Coordinates of C-alpha atoms in Angstrom, one line a residue:
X1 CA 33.6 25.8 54.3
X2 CA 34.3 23.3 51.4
X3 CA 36.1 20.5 51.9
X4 CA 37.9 17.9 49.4
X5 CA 39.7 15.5 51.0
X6 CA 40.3 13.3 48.3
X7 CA 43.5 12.8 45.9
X8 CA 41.9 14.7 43.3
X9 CA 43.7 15.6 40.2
X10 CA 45.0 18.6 38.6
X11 CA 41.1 19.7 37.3
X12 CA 40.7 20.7 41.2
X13 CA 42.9 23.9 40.7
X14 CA 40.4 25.8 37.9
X15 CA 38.3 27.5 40.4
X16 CA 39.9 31.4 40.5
X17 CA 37.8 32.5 43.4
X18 CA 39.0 29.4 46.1
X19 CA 41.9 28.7 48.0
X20 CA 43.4 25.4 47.8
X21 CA 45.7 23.5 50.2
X22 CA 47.2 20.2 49.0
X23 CA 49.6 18.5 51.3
X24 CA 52.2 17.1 48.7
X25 CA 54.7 15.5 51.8
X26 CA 53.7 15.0 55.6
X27 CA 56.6 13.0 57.0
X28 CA 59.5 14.7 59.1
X29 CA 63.3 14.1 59.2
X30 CA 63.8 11.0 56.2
X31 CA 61.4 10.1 53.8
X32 CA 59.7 6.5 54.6
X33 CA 58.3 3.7 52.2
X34 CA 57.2 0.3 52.4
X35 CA 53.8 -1.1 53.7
X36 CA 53.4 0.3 56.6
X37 CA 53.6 3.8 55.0
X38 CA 50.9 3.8 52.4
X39 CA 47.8 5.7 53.6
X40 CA 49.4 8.5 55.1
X41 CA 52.4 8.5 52.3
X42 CA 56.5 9.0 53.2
X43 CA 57.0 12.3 51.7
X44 CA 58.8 15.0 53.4
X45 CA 57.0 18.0 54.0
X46 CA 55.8 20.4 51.2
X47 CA 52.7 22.1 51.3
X48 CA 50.7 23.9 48.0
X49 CA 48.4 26.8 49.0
X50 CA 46.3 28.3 45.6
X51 CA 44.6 31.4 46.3
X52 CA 42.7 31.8 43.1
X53 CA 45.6 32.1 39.9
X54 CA 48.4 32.7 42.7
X55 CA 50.8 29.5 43.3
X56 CA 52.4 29.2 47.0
X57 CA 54.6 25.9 48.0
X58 CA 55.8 26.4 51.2
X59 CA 59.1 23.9 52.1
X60 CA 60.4 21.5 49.8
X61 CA 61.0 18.3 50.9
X62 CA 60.8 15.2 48.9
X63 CA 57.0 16.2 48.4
X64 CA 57.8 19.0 46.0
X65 CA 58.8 16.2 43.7
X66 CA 55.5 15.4 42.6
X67 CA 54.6 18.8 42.8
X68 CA 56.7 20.2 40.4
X69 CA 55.1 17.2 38.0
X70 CA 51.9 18.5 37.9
X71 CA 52.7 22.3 37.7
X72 CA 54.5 21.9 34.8
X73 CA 52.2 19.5 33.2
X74 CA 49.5 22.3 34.0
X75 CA 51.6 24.9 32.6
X76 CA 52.1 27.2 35.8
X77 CA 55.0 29.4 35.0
X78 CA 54.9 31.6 38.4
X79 CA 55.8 30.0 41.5
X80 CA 56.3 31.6 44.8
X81 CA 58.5 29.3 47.3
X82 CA 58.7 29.9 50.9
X83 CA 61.2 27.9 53.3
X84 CA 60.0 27.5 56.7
X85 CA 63.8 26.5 57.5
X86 CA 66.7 24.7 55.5
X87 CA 66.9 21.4 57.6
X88 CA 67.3 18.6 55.0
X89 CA 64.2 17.2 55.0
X90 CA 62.4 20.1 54.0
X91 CA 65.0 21.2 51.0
X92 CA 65.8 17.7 49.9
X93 CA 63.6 17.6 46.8
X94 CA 64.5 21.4 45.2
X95 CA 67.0 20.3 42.9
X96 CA 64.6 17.6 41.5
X97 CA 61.6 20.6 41.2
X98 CA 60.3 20.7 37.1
X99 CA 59.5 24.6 37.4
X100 CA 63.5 25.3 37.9
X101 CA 64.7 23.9 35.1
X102 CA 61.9 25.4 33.0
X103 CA 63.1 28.4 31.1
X104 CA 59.5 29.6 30.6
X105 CA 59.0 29.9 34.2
X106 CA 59.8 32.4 37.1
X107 CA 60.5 31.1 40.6
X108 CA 60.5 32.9 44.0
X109 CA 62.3 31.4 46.9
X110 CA 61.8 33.2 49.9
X111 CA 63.6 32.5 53.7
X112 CA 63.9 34.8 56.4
X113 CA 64.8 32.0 59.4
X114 CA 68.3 33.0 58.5
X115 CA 68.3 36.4 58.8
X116 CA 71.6 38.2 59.2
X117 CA 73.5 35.4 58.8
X118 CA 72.8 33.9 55.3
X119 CA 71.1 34.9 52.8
X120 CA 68.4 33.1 50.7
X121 CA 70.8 32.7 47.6
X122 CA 73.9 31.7 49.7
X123 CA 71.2 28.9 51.3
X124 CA 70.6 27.6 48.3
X125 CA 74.0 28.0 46.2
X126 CA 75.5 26.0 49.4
X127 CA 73.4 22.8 49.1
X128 CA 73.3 22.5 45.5
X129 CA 77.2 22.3 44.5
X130 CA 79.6 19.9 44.4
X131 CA 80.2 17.5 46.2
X132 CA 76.8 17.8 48.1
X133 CA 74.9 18.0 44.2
X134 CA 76.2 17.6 40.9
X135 CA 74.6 20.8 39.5
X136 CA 74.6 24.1 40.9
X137 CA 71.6 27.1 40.5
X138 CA 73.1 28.6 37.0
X139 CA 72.0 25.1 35.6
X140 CA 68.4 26.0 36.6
X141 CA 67.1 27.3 33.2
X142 CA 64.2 29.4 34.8
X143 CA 64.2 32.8 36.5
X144 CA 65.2 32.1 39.8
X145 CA 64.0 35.2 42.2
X146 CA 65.8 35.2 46.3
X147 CA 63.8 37.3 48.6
X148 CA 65.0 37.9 51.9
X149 CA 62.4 38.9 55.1
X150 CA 62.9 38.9 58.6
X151 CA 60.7 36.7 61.0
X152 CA 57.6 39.6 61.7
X153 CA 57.7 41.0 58.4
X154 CA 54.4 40.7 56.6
X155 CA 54.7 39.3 53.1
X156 CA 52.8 40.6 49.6
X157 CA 54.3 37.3 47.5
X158 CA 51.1 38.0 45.4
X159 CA 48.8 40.2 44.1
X160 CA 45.8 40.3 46.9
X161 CA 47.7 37.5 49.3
X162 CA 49.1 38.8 52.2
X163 CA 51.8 36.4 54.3
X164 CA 52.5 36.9 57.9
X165 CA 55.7 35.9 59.4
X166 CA 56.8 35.2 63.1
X167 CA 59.8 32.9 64.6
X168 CA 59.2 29.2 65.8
X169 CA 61.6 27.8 68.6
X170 CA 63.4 25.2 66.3
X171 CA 66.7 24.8 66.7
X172 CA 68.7 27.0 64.0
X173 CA 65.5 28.8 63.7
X174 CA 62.4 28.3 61.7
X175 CA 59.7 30.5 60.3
X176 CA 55.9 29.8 60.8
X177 CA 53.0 31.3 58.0
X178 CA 49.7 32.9 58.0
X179 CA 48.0 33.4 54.5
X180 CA 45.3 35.4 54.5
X181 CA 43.2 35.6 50.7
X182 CA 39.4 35.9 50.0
X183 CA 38.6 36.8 53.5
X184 CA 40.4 33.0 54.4
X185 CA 42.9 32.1 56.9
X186 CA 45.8 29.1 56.3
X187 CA 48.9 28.8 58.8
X188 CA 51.4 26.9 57.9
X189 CA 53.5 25.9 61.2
X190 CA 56.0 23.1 61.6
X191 CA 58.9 22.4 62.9
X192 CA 58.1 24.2 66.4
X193 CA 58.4 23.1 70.1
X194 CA 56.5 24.2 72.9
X195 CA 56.5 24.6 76.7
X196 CA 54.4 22.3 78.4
X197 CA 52.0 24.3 80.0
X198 CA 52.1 27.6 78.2
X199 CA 50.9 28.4 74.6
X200 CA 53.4 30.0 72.3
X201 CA 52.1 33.7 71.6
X202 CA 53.8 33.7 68.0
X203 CA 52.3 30.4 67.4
X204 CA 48.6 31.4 68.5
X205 CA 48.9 34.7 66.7
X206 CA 49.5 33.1 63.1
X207 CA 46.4 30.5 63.9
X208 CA 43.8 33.0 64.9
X209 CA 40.2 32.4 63.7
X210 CA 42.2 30.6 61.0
X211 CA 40.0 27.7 58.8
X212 CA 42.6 25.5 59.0
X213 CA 46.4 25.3 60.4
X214 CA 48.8 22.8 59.8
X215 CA 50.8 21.9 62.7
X216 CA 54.0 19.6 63.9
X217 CA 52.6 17.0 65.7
X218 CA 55.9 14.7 65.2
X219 CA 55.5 13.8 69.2
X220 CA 52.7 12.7 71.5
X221 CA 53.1 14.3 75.2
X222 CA 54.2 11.3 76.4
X223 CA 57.2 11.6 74.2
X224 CA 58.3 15.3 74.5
X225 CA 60.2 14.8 77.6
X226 CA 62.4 12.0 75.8
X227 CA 62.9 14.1 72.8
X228 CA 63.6 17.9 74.8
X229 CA 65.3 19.6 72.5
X230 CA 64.6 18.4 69.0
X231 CA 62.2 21.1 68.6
X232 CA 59.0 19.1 67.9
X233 CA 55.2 19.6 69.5
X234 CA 52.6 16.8 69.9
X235 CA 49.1 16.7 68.0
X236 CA 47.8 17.6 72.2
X237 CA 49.3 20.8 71.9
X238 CA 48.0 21.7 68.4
X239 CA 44.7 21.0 69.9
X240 CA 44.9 22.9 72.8
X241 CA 46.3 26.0 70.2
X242 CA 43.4 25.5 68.2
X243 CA 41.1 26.0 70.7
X244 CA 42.7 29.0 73.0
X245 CA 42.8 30.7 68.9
X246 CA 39.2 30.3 67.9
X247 CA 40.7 28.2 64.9
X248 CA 38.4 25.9 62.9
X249 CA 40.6 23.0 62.4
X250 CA 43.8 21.5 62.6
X251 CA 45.9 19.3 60.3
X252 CA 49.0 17.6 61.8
X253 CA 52.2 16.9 59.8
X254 CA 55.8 16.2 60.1
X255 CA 54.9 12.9 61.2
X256 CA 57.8 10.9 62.7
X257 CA 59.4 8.2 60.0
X258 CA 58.2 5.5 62.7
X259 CA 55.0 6.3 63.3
X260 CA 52.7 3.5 60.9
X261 CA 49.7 3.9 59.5
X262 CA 47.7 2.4 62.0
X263 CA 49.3 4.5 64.8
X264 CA 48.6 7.2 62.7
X265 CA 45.0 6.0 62.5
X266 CA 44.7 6.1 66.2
X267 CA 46.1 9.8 67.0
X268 CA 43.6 10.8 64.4
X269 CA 40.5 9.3 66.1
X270 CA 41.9 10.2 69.4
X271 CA 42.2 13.8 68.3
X272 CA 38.6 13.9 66.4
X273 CA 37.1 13.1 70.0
X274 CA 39.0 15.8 71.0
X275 CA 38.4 18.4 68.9
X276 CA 36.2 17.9 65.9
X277 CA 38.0 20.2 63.6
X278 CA 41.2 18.0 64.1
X279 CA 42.9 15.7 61.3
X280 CA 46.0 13.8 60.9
X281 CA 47.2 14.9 57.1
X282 CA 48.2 12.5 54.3
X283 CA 49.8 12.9 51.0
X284 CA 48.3 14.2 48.5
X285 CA 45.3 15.2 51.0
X286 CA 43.3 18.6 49.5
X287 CA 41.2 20.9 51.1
X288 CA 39.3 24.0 49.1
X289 CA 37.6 26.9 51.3
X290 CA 35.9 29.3 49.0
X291 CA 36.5 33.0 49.0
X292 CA 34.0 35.1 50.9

């Protein structure tokens, strides 16, 4: 496995035959700034996943801001969104996202943590209007594609990726990913709680003999019992995942807005003792396995 933890640049994405993850927002609930937010960055959550010429953003939270910069400066014109869930801090930077007001470009939003009940469209026609937005979707010069899936459904978003789907225990709902390209294995799962004591099967199924998964870890276990209910795990948890599913490593996200750089700083050494495979991720953090 290769490794690139650095900022990079857009010259990181030319490789055809590697998968790519760059963490674009980390945060949970509000976006943060100021001092004590500047190693680990105050975006919201949006995550980039490249498996070779394929583009995948999962959420977009303030994150997908800066995203959409550097796809359109690089000239992507296919983009394949997937929403683990439609709390504001995960959709709150769509209407500012360069690729949808391209009219060059296609763009695929996918949801299925709403199944039944709303579809992906409706989702995203009720948040961008009036008063909520001054603009609504038929400003959006691009193709604009709405899938709908069910939480289970396994996902073909592109040619040679497959996406696994199951539900996490969020309240409203929320979906949790498993992209598997180039014999590779990324999970995207956030905004989940867990049982103290038992391991969620869903969970541990989407994270098996995975590379790397990238987990909620907006709690410690000391804090769960005070925030029951929010539907939040701890970085513990991911750990103890991680190893009951044989995966390699483990990136935590959704950090809480109070949590500072320095306490940040200490769950991460305190989970590399741990379990060496475990990290606390940052904006703009990358990581590249190549395909095998």
């Amino acid at each position: 496995m290769k490794t690139d933890l650095s900022d990079g640049g857009s010259a990181i994405w030319s490789a055809s035959e590697t998968l790519y993850v760059r963490a674009w927002g980390t945060r949970g609930s509000v976006p943060v700034s100021g001092p004590s937010f500047q190693r680990y960055g105050g975006n919201t959550v949006c995550v980039e996943m490249r498996c070779g010429d394929s583009v995948l953003i999962f959420d977009a939270g303030s994150g997908i801001v800066p995203a959409g910069k550097v796809l359109k400066a690089e000239g992507c014109k296919q983009v394949q969104l997937l929403f683990s869930h439609c709390h504001y801090d995960h959709i709150i930077g769509l209407p500012y996202f360069a690729p949808i007001y391209d009219p060059e470009a296609t763009v695929t939003i996918s949801s299925g943590h709403l199944a039944g009940k709303m579809s992906t469209s409706e989702m995203i026609d009720q948040f961008m209007q009036p008063p909520w937005f001054p603009v609504t979707p038929k400003t959006c010069r691009s193709q604009i594609n709405y899938r709908d899936f069910r939480a289970g459904d396994v996902l073909a978003p592109c040619p040679d990726v497959v996406v696994k789907t199951c539900q996490l225990d969020h309240p409203g709902g929320a979906i949790g990913y498993r992209v598997e390209w180039g014999g590779r294995i990324v999970a995207f799962i956030t905004d989940t709680e867990h049982t103290p004591g038992t391991l969620d099967p869903n969970v541990l199924a989407l994270i098996e003999n995975a590379d790397v998964f990238l987990y909620d870890a907006s709690y410690t276990d000391e804090e769960m019992e005070k925030y029951k209910g929010f539907g939040h795990s701890s970085w513990q948890q991911g750990i103890r995942l991680a190893r009951a599913a044989n995966a390699k490593s483990v990136g935590f996200l959704h950090h809480s807005p109070w949590r500072t750089d320095h306490e940040l700083d200490k769950m991460g050494r305190a989970a590399s003792e741990e379990f060496a495979g475990a990290f606390v991720a940052r904006d703009g953090q990358t990581m590249r396995f190549q395909a095998i």
